Amino acid sequence: MRKIDSSNKLILVKVCLCFIDLFYWFTGMQLIIFLIEIIVGISAYAYRGKLHDNLLRSFLKTLDKYNRESQVTKGVDHLQENFQCCGAQNYTDWFNTTFGSLNSAVPNSCCKVITKSCGLNLSNDAANINQQGCIQKLKKWAGEHIALIGGVCISVGFAQLLGILFSYMLLRLLNEDYVNLDYVKLSLPCLNHT
């Protein structure tokens, strides 16, 4: 086994002290990110009414892009089929869109039993159309799954707090181990923070 000479020891000490500074930054950034997440969560809860209005407005704008943008068309169809809903608040929202006003119809994905052009003839077959809007269905789904969503959020927050705690404990241990190295005057820029 090779012995480490004094110049290599000095370099090793400099590197270790630089890592301590990096750990301070890392712990600080973890704490800042955690605080931002808490603020966003509280804001989302406090402004949930406005959030509902913004979601409704955005969804209505999205409906107007139906049949013009393929990704929007696929997404809306997928949502309406899976949640068995139609439009934002109800199926009549489609009549205020480019698609609905041109055809006086709703997409086939609004139908309870999907057949070819089932959404075209509403006067004869309105009973086959899902009446409830997607915003209400999404709100109901979120309400039913709020415990799971909350549990995941709390678990992630707890893991972040553990990360911050362990980083802080590691910093304390490293500082205790290297406190006797203060007498060494080092020339690395990351150490000139006195």
XYZ file of N, CA, C and O in Angstrom:
776
model
N 0.840 -1.175 0.000
C 0.000 0.000 0.000
C 0.886 1.239 0.000
O 1.857 1.325 0.723
N 0.523 2.202 -0.871
C 1.306 3.417 -1.025
C 0.956 4.446 0.025
O -0.187 4.585 0.408
N 1.973 5.166 0.455
C 1.743 6.259 1.394
C 1.374 7.508 0.613
O 1.857 7.730 -0.499
N 0.540 8.338 1.200
C 0.141 9.593 0.571
C 1.058 10.674 1.103
O 1.182 10.871 2.314
N 1.725 11.397 0.184
C 2.622 12.463 0.638
C 1.806 13.700 1.027
O 0.610 13.790 0.810
N 2.472 14.671 1.614
C 1.784 15.826 2.196
C 1.086 16.686 1.137
O 0.035 17.261 1.402
N 1.632 16.785 -0.075
C 0.969 17.599 -1.109
C -0.335 16.939 -1.555
O -1.331 17.612 -1.821
N -0.341 15.610 -1.636
C -1.575 14.897 -1.993
C -2.612 14.997 -0.872
O -3.808 15.064 -1.136
N -2.139 15.027 0.383
C -3.061 15.192 1.500
C -3.733 16.556 1.441
O -4.933 16.673 1.687
N -2.960 17.573 1.086
C -3.506 18.925 0.990
C -4.557 18.998 -0.111
O -5.625 19.597 0.069
N -4.295 18.354 -1.241
C -5.268 18.341 -2.339
C -6.537 17.604 -1.900
O -7.654 18.040 -2.169
N -6.358 16.498 -1.197
C -7.500 15.732 -0.711
C -8.338 16.561 0.265
O -9.569 16.551 0.201
N -7.689 17.304 1.131
C -8.398 18.163 2.076
C -9.160 19.253 1.326
O -10.324 19.544 1.628
N -8.538 19.844 0.320
C -9.191 20.890 -0.474
C -10.446 20.337 -1.171
O -11.487 20.972 -1.172
N -10.330 19.165 -1.730
C -11.472 18.545 -2.416
C -12.594 18.264 -1.427
O -13.769 18.537 -1.699
N -12.260 17.739 -0.258
C -13.278 17.435 0.747
C -13.990 18.696 1.207
O -15.216 18.702 1.369
N -13.247 19.768 1.392
C -13.876 21.020 1.824
C -14.757 21.612 0.729
O -15.792 22.210 1.020
N -14.372 21.418 -0.524
C -15.229 21.862 -1.626
C -16.530 21.068 -1.651
O -17.603 21.612 -1.926
N -16.445 19.764 -1.355
C -17.660 18.945 -1.316
C -18.595 19.382 -0.196
O -19.815 19.315 -0.326
N -18.019 19.846 0.903
C -18.858 20.358 1.988
C -19.655 21.559 1.494
O -20.858 21.674 1.751
N -19.007 22.460 0.762
C -19.726 23.607 0.187
C -20.824 23.149 -0.771
O -21.927 23.699 -0.778
N -20.527 22.135 -1.580
C -21.544 21.618 -2.491
C -22.726 21.015 -1.731
O -23.880 21.160 -2.150
N -22.463 20.350 -0.624
C -23.549 19.798 0.184
C -24.429 20.904 0.765
O -25.642 20.757 0.878
N -23.807 22.029 1.170
C -24.599 23.163 1.640
C -25.555 23.638 0.537
O -26.731 23.880 0.778
N -25.039 23.792 -0.669
C -25.873 24.223 -1.794
C -26.972 23.202 -2.076
O -28.127 23.569 -2.310
N -26.618 21.943 -2.076
C -27.590 20.888 -2.347
C -28.714 20.895 -1.310
O -29.902 20.851 -1.656
N -28.359 20.974 -0.046
C -29.368 21.000 1.022
C -30.239 22.242 0.909
O -31.464 22.170 1.066
N -29.626 23.362 0.623
C -30.383 24.606 0.453
C -31.365 24.527 -0.703
O -32.518 24.962 -0.591
N -30.931 23.957 -1.819
C -31.812 23.828 -2.981
C -32.959 22.867 -2.688
O -34.100 23.104 -3.103
N -32.690 21.784 -1.977
C -33.755 20.853 -1.593
C -34.806 21.566 -0.746
O -36.005 21.387 -0.935
N -34.350 22.361 0.181
C -35.259 23.085 1.063
C -36.092 24.101 0.284
O -37.303 24.210 0.488
N -35.470 24.811 -0.635
C -36.189 25.795 -1.448
C -37.249 25.106 -2.310
O -38.389 25.566 -2.389
N -36.900 24.000 -2.948
C -37.859 23.266 -3.778
C -39.022 22.767 -2.928
O -40.191 22.866 -3.333
N -38.748 22.273 -1.742
C -39.801 21.790 -0.850
C -40.744 22.927 -0.468
O -41.968 22.765 -0.483
N -40.198 24.084 -0.142
C -41.030 25.232 0.227
C -41.884 25.701 -0.954
O -43.054 26.055 -0.774
N -41.327 25.686 -2.159
C -42.092 26.068 -3.348
C -43.253 25.101 -3.557
O -44.371 25.512 -3.880
N -43.018 23.813 -3.362
C -44.090 22.818 -3.503
C -45.204 23.062 -2.500
O -46.386 22.943 -2.834
N -44.853 23.413 -1.282
C -45.870 23.702 -0.265
C -46.679 24.934 -0.672
O -47.915 24.935 -0.580
N -46.012 25.965 -1.147
C -46.698 27.193 -1.564
C -47.637 26.917 -2.734
O -48.771 27.391 -2.758
N -47.188 26.134 -3.700
C -48.034 25.797 -4.852
C -49.260 24.992 -4.396
O -50.384 25.244 -4.849
N -49.063 24.044 -3.500
C -50.181 23.243 -2.993
C -51.200 24.085 -2.253
O -52.411 23.949 -2.466
N -50.739 24.993 -1.400
C -51.645 25.872 -0.654
C -52.374 26.807 -1.617
O -53.588 27.028 -1.485
N -51.655 27.336 -2.603
C -52.279 28.238 -3.584
C -53.338 27.511 -4.409
O -54.415 28.060 -4.668
N -53.042 26.293 -4.828
C -54.011 25.521 -5.610
C -55.270 25.260 -4.790
O -56.386 25.351 -5.317
N -55.099 24.979 -3.503
C -56.271 24.753 -2.654
C -57.043 26.055 -2.449
O -58.278 26.064 -2.528
N -56.333 27.145 -2.187
C -56.998 28.420 -1.912
C -57.736 28.959 -3.139
O -58.780 29.589 -3.009
N -57.184 28.717 -4.320
C -57.776 29.249 -5.546
C -58.476 28.171 -6.364
O -58.569 28.261 -7.578
N -58.993 27.149 -5.700
C -59.617 26.051 -6.429
C -60.836 26.499 -7.224
O -61.128 25.942 -8.269
N -61.546 27.533 -6.766
C -62.683 28.060 -7.519
C -62.236 28.682 -8.827
O -62.812 28.429 -9.888
N -61.193 29.485 -8.765
C -60.646 30.086 -9.987
C -60.037 29.018 -10.882
O -60.090 29.121 -12.104
N -59.461 28.008 -10.258
C -58.883 26.908 -11.014
C -59.968 26.200 -11.827
O -59.767 25.877 -12.999
N -61.129 26.019 -11.221
C -62.263 25.404 -11.922
C -62.675 26.274 -13.114
O -62.894 25.752 -14.218
N -62.781 27.590 -12.909
C -63.172 28.495 -13.998
C -62.146 28.492 -15.125
O -62.504 28.475 -16.307
N -60.865 28.504 -14.773
C -59.803 28.479 -15.794
C -59.810 27.163 -16.561
O -59.608 27.142 -17.779
N -60.044 26.069 -15.852
C -60.110 24.765 -16.501
C -61.287 24.717 -17.468
O -61.155 24.231 -18.595
N -62.413 25.256 -17.060
C -63.597 25.288 -17.921
C -63.334 26.111 -19.180
O -63.614 25.668 -20.296
N -62.749 27.283 -19.002
C -62.432 28.154 -20.150
C -61.440 27.479 -21.099
O -61.621 27.498 -22.318
N -60.418 26.869 -20.535
C -59.415 26.186 -21.363
C -60.024 25.005 -22.100
O -59.693 24.758 -23.261
N -60.891 24.280 -21.437
C -61.521 23.125 -22.067
C -62.417 23.560 -23.219
O -62.437 22.916 -24.275
N -63.139 24.664 -23.034
C -63.982 25.178 -24.124
C -63.135 25.600 -25.325
O -63.515 25.369 -26.476
N -61.984 26.200 -25.067
C -61.075 26.569 -26.162
C -60.537 25.317 -26.861
O -60.366 25.296 -28.075
N -60.280 24.290 -26.075
C -59.789 23.036 -26.640
C -60.841 22.398 -27.538
O -60.519 21.865 -28.602
N -62.100 22.452 -27.099
C -63.178 21.888 -27.917
C -63.244 22.559 -29.281
O -63.572 21.924 -30.284
N -62.937 23.844 -29.329
C -62.994 24.579 -30.596
C -61.887 24.134 -31.560
O -61.984 24.357 -32.760
N -60.836 23.489 -31.046
C -59.749 22.992 -31.897
C -60.016 21.569 -32.398
O -59.220 21.010 -33.140
N -61.142 21.008 -31.973
C -61.491 19.638 -32.347
C -61.640 19.540 -33.863
O -62.183 20.418 -34.511
N -61.152 18.467 -34.404
C -61.195 18.169 -35.844
C -60.262 19.059 -36.666
O -60.249 18.969 -37.881
N -59.531 19.948 -36.020
C -58.539 20.770 -36.726
C -57.127 20.373 -36.336
O -56.199 20.540 -37.107
N -56.963 19.883 -35.123
C -55.658 19.420 -34.646
C -55.828 17.959 -34.209
O -56.620 17.671 -33.315
N -55.049 17.084 -34.825
C -55.260 15.639 -34.599
C -55.011 15.230 -33.145
O -55.734 14.381 -32.616
N -54.014 15.829 -32.485
C -53.728 15.462 -31.093
C -54.881 15.875 -30.180
O -55.236 15.146 -29.253
N -55.452 17.049 -30.448
C -56.592 17.516 -29.656
C -57.782 16.597 -29.878
O -58.468 16.195 -28.927
N -58.024 16.241 -31.132
C -59.146 15.358 -31.464
C -58.996 14.017 -30.745
O -59.948 13.526 -30.119
N -57.815 13.427 -30.801
C -57.578 12.140 -30.125
C -57.756 12.277 -28.614
O -58.355 11.414 -27.969
N -57.216 13.350 -28.059
C -57.305 13.551 -26.607
C -58.729 13.749 -26.125
O -59.149 13.146 -25.122
N -59.492 14.578 -26.831
C -60.887 14.820 -26.444
C -61.708 13.540 -26.599
O -62.505 13.199 -25.724
N -61.513 12.841 -27.711
C -62.240 11.582 -27.909
C -61.916 10.578 -26.805
O -62.817 9.928 -26.253
N -60.653 10.462 -26.470
C -60.235 9.538 -25.420
C -60.878 9.904 -24.077
O -61.406 9.030 -23.366
N -60.858 11.188 -23.743
C -61.450 11.655 -22.488
C -62.951 11.391 -22.459
O -63.480 10.850 -21.482
N -63.641 11.746 -23.538
C -65.100 11.592 -23.561
C -65.523 10.123 -23.548
O -66.518 9.775 -22.916
N -64.757 9.269 -24.194
C -65.087 7.840 -24.190
C -64.836 7.224 -22.816
O -65.666 6.477 -22.296
N -63.690 7.537 -22.210
C -63.336 6.920 -20.930
C -64.175 7.428 -19.770
O -64.496 6.675 -18.853
N -64.501 8.716 -19.782
C -65.281 9.289 -18.682
C -66.780 9.322 -18.994
O -67.557 9.784 -18.163
N -67.161 8.869 -20.176
C -68.552 8.871 -20.614
C -69.194 10.229 -20.376
O -70.197 10.373 -19.669
N -68.564 11.243 -20.983
C -69.021 12.617 -20.845
C -69.063 13.260 -22.226
O -68.619 12.663 -23.209
N -69.589 14.482 -22.281
C -69.679 15.169 -23.563
C -69.608 16.671 -23.326
O -70.402 17.227 -22.570
N -68.654 17.333 -23.954
C -68.492 18.774 -23.795
C -67.844 19.125 -22.472
O -67.378 18.257 -21.731
N -67.825 20.426 -22.172
C -67.233 20.880 -20.918
C -68.248 20.773 -19.783
O -68.036 20.058 -18.811
N -69.394 21.496 -19.927
C -70.439 21.436 -18.901
C -71.539 20.449 -19.275
O -72.108 19.804 -18.413
N -71.859 20.378 -20.565
C -72.795 19.381 -21.084
C -72.625 19.317 -22.606
O -71.816 20.044 -23.181
N -73.402 18.479 -23.247
C -73.206 18.244 -24.681
C -73.497 19.473 -25.538
O -73.004 19.600 -26.646
N -74.283 20.429 -25.023
C -74.612 21.614 -25.828
C -73.407 22.532 -26.032
O -73.462 23.418 -26.885
N -72.336 22.325 -25.275
C -71.113 23.118 -25.493
C -70.579 22.930 -26.909
O -69.929 23.822 -27.457
N -70.846 21.787 -27.488
C -70.349 21.518 -28.840
C -70.997 22.421 -29.884
O -70.417 22.696 -30.922
N -72.201 22.926 -29.617
C -72.890 23.767 -30.600
C -72.238 25.141 -30.734
O -72.493 25.861 -31.694
N -71.387 25.515 -29.772
C -70.659 26.787 -29.819
C -69.248 26.619 -30.380
O -68.437 27.533 -30.289
N -68.937 25.462 -30.919
C -67.617 25.205 -31.504
C -67.736 25.157 -33.021
O -68.836 25.055 -33.571
N -66.593 25.221 -33.676
C -66.572 25.128 -35.127
C -67.139 23.792 -35.588
O -67.948 23.739 -36.511
N -66.768 22.730 -34.926
C -67.244 21.394 -35.295
C -68.765 21.290 -35.148
O -69.463 20.842 -36.045
N -69.291 21.703 -34.019
C -70.716 21.545 -33.741
C -71.603 22.495 -34.515
O -72.700 22.137 -34.940
N -71.142 23.721 -34.732
C -71.984 24.685 -35.443
C -72.081 24.343 -36.927
O -73.105 24.604 -37.553
N -71.038 23.773 -37.504
C -71.076 23.394 -38.922
C -71.957 22.174 -39.144
O -72.667 22.073 -40.138
N -71.933 21.232 -38.215
C -72.620 19.959 -38.404
C -73.889 19.817 -37.565
O -74.607 18.834 -37.712
N -74.140 20.760 -36.644
C -75.212 20.615 -35.649
C -75.122 19.241 -35.001
O -76.110 18.492 -34.938
N -73.924 18.917 -34.558
C -73.679 17.568 -34.046
C -72.643 17.606 -32.934
O -72.060 18.639 -32.635
N -72.465 16.451 -32.349
C -71.407 16.232 -31.374
C -70.526 15.111 -31.905
O -70.956 14.342 -32.763
N -69.299 14.986 -31.426
C -68.453 13.880 -31.886
C -69.040 12.531 -31.488
O -69.805 12.426 -30.528
N -68.654 11.520 -32.213
C -69.132 10.163 -31.912
C -68.697 9.706 -30.525
O -69.343 8.850 -29.922
N -67.607 10.278 -30.013
C -67.126 9.889 -28.685
C -68.088 10.317 -27.581
O -67.963 9.888 -26.444
N -69.081 11.158 -27.908
C -70.105 11.558 -26.937
C -71.212 10.516 -26.788
O -72.009 10.594 -25.861
N -71.267 9.585 -27.692
C -72.358 8.606 -27.691
C -72.158 7.555 -26.605
O -71.035 7.129 -26.336
N -73.277 7.140 -26.024
C -73.227 6.067 -25.020
C -72.845 4.749 -25.690
O -72.034 3.994 -25.174
N -73.453 4.495 -26.836
C -73.098 3.344 -27.661
C -72.566 3.921 -28.964
O -73.312 4.518 -29.739
N -71.269 3.763 -29.180
C -70.626 4.409 -30.324
C -70.870 3.596 -31.593
O -70.517 2.423 -31.669
N -71.497 4.272 -32.537
C -71.695 3.721 -33.877
C -71.282 4.802 -34.866
O -71.082 5.959 -34.480
N -71.191 4.425 -36.115
C -70.784 5.402 -37.126
C -71.836 6.509 -37.211
O -73.014 6.243 -37.344
N -71.380 7.736 -37.104
C -72.190 8.961 -37.147
C -73.350 8.971 -36.151
O -74.423 9.481 -36.429
N -73.110 8.441 -34.956
C -74.141 8.446 -33.921
C -74.354 9.845 -33.340
O -75.407 10.121 -32.781
N -73.369 10.726 -33.482
C -73.507 12.070 -32.933
C -74.095 13.073 -33.895
O -74.252 14.244 -33.548
N -74.426 12.641 -35.105
C -74.920 13.581 -36.116
C -76.403 13.897 -35.973
O -76.813 15.034 -36.131
N -77.219 12.938 -35.683
C -78.662 13.133 -35.677
C -79.157 13.253 -34.240
O -79.718 12.323 -33.674
N -78.986 14.441 -33.641
C -79.346 14.630 -32.234
C -80.848 14.705 -32.014
O -81.338 14.379 -30.936
N -81.591 15.170 -33.002
C -83.039 15.303 -32.804
C -83.700 13.939 -32.638
O -84.678 13.807 -31.912
N -83.176 12.919 -33.300
C -83.768 11.578 -33.206
C -83.137 10.721 -32.118
O -83.793 9.817 -31.598
N -81.870 10.977 -31.803
C -81.148 10.049 -30.930
C -80.406 10.771 -29.805
O -79.290 10.430 -29.475
N -81.016 11.779 -29.176
C -80.375 12.513 -28.081
C -80.219 11.649 -26.838
O -79.366 11.913 -25.993
N -81.003 10.603 -26.716
C -80.905 9.716 -25.554
C -79.611 8.910 -25.575
O -79.153 8.450 -24.527
N -79.018 8.751 -26.748
C -77.768 8.002 -26.876
C -76.547 8.881 -26.582
O -75.419 8.404 -26.621
N -76.754 10.155 -26.284
C -75.648 11.089 -26.027
C -75.435 11.206 -24.522
O -76.392 11.366 -23.749
N -74.167 11.140 -24.094
C -73.837 11.387 -22.687
C -74.156 12.847 -22.384
O -73.653 13.753 -23.044
N -74.982 13.079 -21.399
C -75.482 14.423 -21.100
C -74.521 15.225 -20.215
O -74.447 16.443 -20.332
N -73.807 14.560 -19.345
C -72.975 15.255 -18.367
C -71.660 15.709 -18.993
O -71.058 15.007 -19.803
N -71.207 16.894 -18.584
C -69.964 17.447 -19.097
C -68.727 16.813 -18.478
O -68.780 16.227 -17.389
N -67.610 16.954 -19.166
C -66.365 16.321 -18.725
C -65.753 17.000 -17.505
O -65.088 16.339 -16.695
N -65.961 18.306 -17.345
C -65.387 18.998 -16.183
C -65.979 18.417 -14.895
O -65.251 18.135 -13.943
N -67.279 18.222 -14.881
C -67.935 17.656 -13.699
C -67.472 16.227 -13.445
O -67.243 15.830 -12.301
N -67.308 15.459 -14.504
C -66.844 14.070 -14.352
C -65.406 14.036 -13.828
O -65.063 13.204 -12.982
N -64.558 14.935 -14.349
C -63.167 15.001 -13.871
C -63.123 15.420 -12.405
O -62.325 14.894 -11.623
N -63.973 16.368 -12.039
C -64.034 16.822 -10.653
C -64.470 15.673 -9.736
O -63.919 15.478 -8.661
N -65.452 14.907 -10.184
C -65.924 13.754 -9.416
C -64.818 12.706 -9.286
O -64.598 12.155 -8.206
N -64.102 12.448 -10.388
C -63.010 11.475 -10.361
C -61.920 11.917 -9.385
O -61.416 11.111 -8.600
N -61.564 13.209 -9.422
C -60.537 13.722 -8.508
C -60.997 13.593 -7.059
O -60.208 13.246 -6.178
N -62.287 13.869 -6.814
C -62.828 13.728 -5.464
C -62.770 12.300 -4.957
O -62.502 12.049 -3.784
N -63.033 11.349 -5.855
C -62.991 9.938 -5.469
C -61.562 9.447 -5.230
O -61.348 8.495 -4.484
N -60.602 10.076 -5.875
C -59.209 9.635 -5.772
C -58.336 10.600 -4.975
O -57.108 10.496 -5.004
N -58.951 11.531 -4.245
C -58.182 12.538 -3.522
C -57.306 11.909 -2.434
O -56.200 12.397 -2.175
N -57.764 10.839 -1.815
C -56.954 10.188 -0.777
C -55.675 9.622 -1.384
O -54.586 9.766 -0.806
N -55.794 8.999 -2.548
C -54.611 8.453 -3.218
C -53.670 9.578 -3.654
O -52.459 9.500 -3.440
N -54.240 10.612 -4.243
C -53.429 11.751 -4.697
C -52.736 12.404 -3.503
O -51.535 12.686 -3.544
N -53.487 12.612 -2.425
C -52.905 13.202 -1.213
C -51.831 12.316 -0.610
O -50.790 12.801 -0.156
N -52.074 11.001 -0.603
C -51.082 10.067 -0.060
C -49.777 10.093 -0.836
O -48.697 10.077 -0.248
N -49.891 10.152 -2.153
C -48.682 10.224 -2.984
C -47.937 11.534 -2.712
O -46.709 11.542 -2.547
N -48.670 12.635 -2.636
C -48.032 13.928 -2.376
C -47.351 13.958 -1.011
O -46.228 14.455 -0.872
N -48.023 13.421 -0.003
C -47.431 13.385 1.338
C -46.205 12.480 1.362
O -45.190 12.807 1.990
N -46.257 11.349 0.674
C -45.098 10.445 0.618
C -43.900 11.109 -0.043
O -42.771 10.991 0.446
N -44.146 11.808 -1.142
C -43.053 12.509 -1.826
C -42.487 13.600 -0.922
O -41.267 13.762 -0.799
N -43.370 14.335 -0.249
C -42.907 15.375 0.676
C -42.102 14.800 1.825
O -41.079 15.369 2.226
N -42.548 13.666 2.363
C -41.828 13.019 3.445
C -40.443 12.561 2.980
O -39.452 12.731 3.691
N -40.372 12.006 1.771
C -39.076 11.581 1.224
C -38.151 12.778 1.047
O -36.944 12.697 1.328
N -38.700 13.902 0.613
C -37.877 15.100 0.469
C -37.385 15.596 1.821
O -36.229 16.002 1.956
N -38.260 15.572 2.820
C -37.833 15.990 4.159
C -36.738 15.081 4.708
O -35.793 15.556 5.339
N -36.863 13.779 4.459
C -35.800 12.859 4.881
C -34.489 13.188 4.171
O -33.417 13.152 4.788
N -34.565 13.502 2.880
C -33.368 13.880 2.133
C -32.714 15.126 2.709
O -31.488 15.206 2.849
N -33.537 16.121 3.062
C -33.005 17.352 3.658
C -32.379 17.046 5.019
O -31.288 17.519 5.329
N -33.062 16.239 5.829
C -32.546 15.888 7.152
C -31.224 15.129 7.049
O -30.254 15.454 7.751
N -31.153 14.137 6.175
C -29.918 13.368 6.027
C -28.790 14.221 5.471
O -27.633 14.070 5.864
N -29.099 15.136 4.559
C -28.070 16.043 4.040
C -27.529 16.928 5.152
O -26.324 17.138 5.268
N -28.436 17.428 5.990
C -28.017 18.276 7.104
C -27.153 17.485 8.093
O -26.124 17.966 8.563
N -27.565 16.245 8.389
C -26.778 15.416 9.305
C -25.394 15.122 8.725
O -24.392 15.146 9.448
N -25.333 14.858 7.435
C -24.045 14.604 6.796
C -23.156 15.837 6.857
O -21.955 15.739 7.130
N -23.755 16.999 6.641
C -22.977 18.236 6.733
C -22.412 18.446 8.134
O -21.267 18.859 8.298
N -23.226 18.170 9.149
C -22.739 18.321 10.519
C -21.573 17.378 10.791
O -20.585 17.753 11.409
N -21.683 16.140 10.323
C -20.605 15.167 10.523
C -19.331 15.603 9.798
O -18.230 15.522 10.354
N -19.499 16.063 8.555
C -18.325 16.494 7.796
C -17.675 17.715 8.423
O -16.448 17.814 8.483
N -18.485 18.645 8.890
C -17.923 19.837 9.535
C -17.175 19.477 10.814
O -16.126 20.045 11.099
N -17.693 18.546 11.597
C -17.014 18.123 12.819
C -15.685 17.460 12.484
O -14.686 17.655 13.179
N -15.655 16.647 11.434
C -14.431 15.951 11.057
C -13.373 16.893 10.509
O -12.180 16.662 10.675
N -13.812 17.938 9.845
C -12.840 18.821 9.185
C -12.660 20.150 9.884
O -12.012 21.037 9.372
N -13.189 20.312 11.086
C -13.039 21.566 11.805
C -11.573 21.808 12.189
O -11.125 22.948 12.253
N -10.835 20.746 12.396
C -9.422 20.901 12.760
C -8.563 21.269 11.544
O -7.380 21.542 11.687
N -9.137 21.316 10.358
C -8.377 21.671 9.169
C -8.446 23.163 8.865
O -7.937 23.615 7.856
N -9.065 23.947 9.748
C -9.213 25.378 9.517
C -7.865 26.097 9.471
O -7.740 27.156 8.864
N -6.871 25.538 10.099
C -5.570 26.198 10.119
C -4.901 26.165 8.750
O -4.003 26.941 8.474
N -5.332 25.256 7.901
C -4.722 25.139 6.580
C -5.286 26.246 5.692
O -6.491 26.377 5.536
N -4.437 27.067 5.142
C -4.871 28.130 4.229
C -4.921 27.546 2.828
O -3.896 27.169 2.266
N -6.086 27.452 2.293
C -6.271 26.852 0.986
C -6.577 27.936 -0.034
O -7.189 28.943 0.265
N -6.193 27.683 -1.255
C -6.331 28.706 -2.286
C -7.466 28.423 -3.277
O -7.539 29.079 -4.297
N -8.297 27.449 -3.004
C -9.398 27.179 -3.935
C -10.471 28.242 -3.803
O -10.792 28.678 -2.693
N -11.030 28.696 -4.915
C -12.049 29.755 -4.868
C -13.280 29.376 -4.050
O -13.902 30.226 -3.436
N -13.625 28.105 -4.039
C -14.852 27.717 -3.313
C -14.659 27.798 -1.813
O -15.626 27.727 -1.065
N -13.440 27.994 -1.322
C -13.194 28.057 0.109
C -13.074 29.486 0.607
O -12.974 29.718 1.795
N -13.088 30.435 -0.260
C -12.943 31.838 0.128
C -14.306 32.440 0.399
O -14.743 33.374 -0.241
N -15.006 31.915 1.373
C -16.353 32.399 1.684
C -16.465 32.891 3.120
O -17.538 32.927 3.669
N -15.407 33.298 3.719
C -15.416 33.710 5.126
C -16.129 34.976 5.381
O -16.652 35.700 4.709
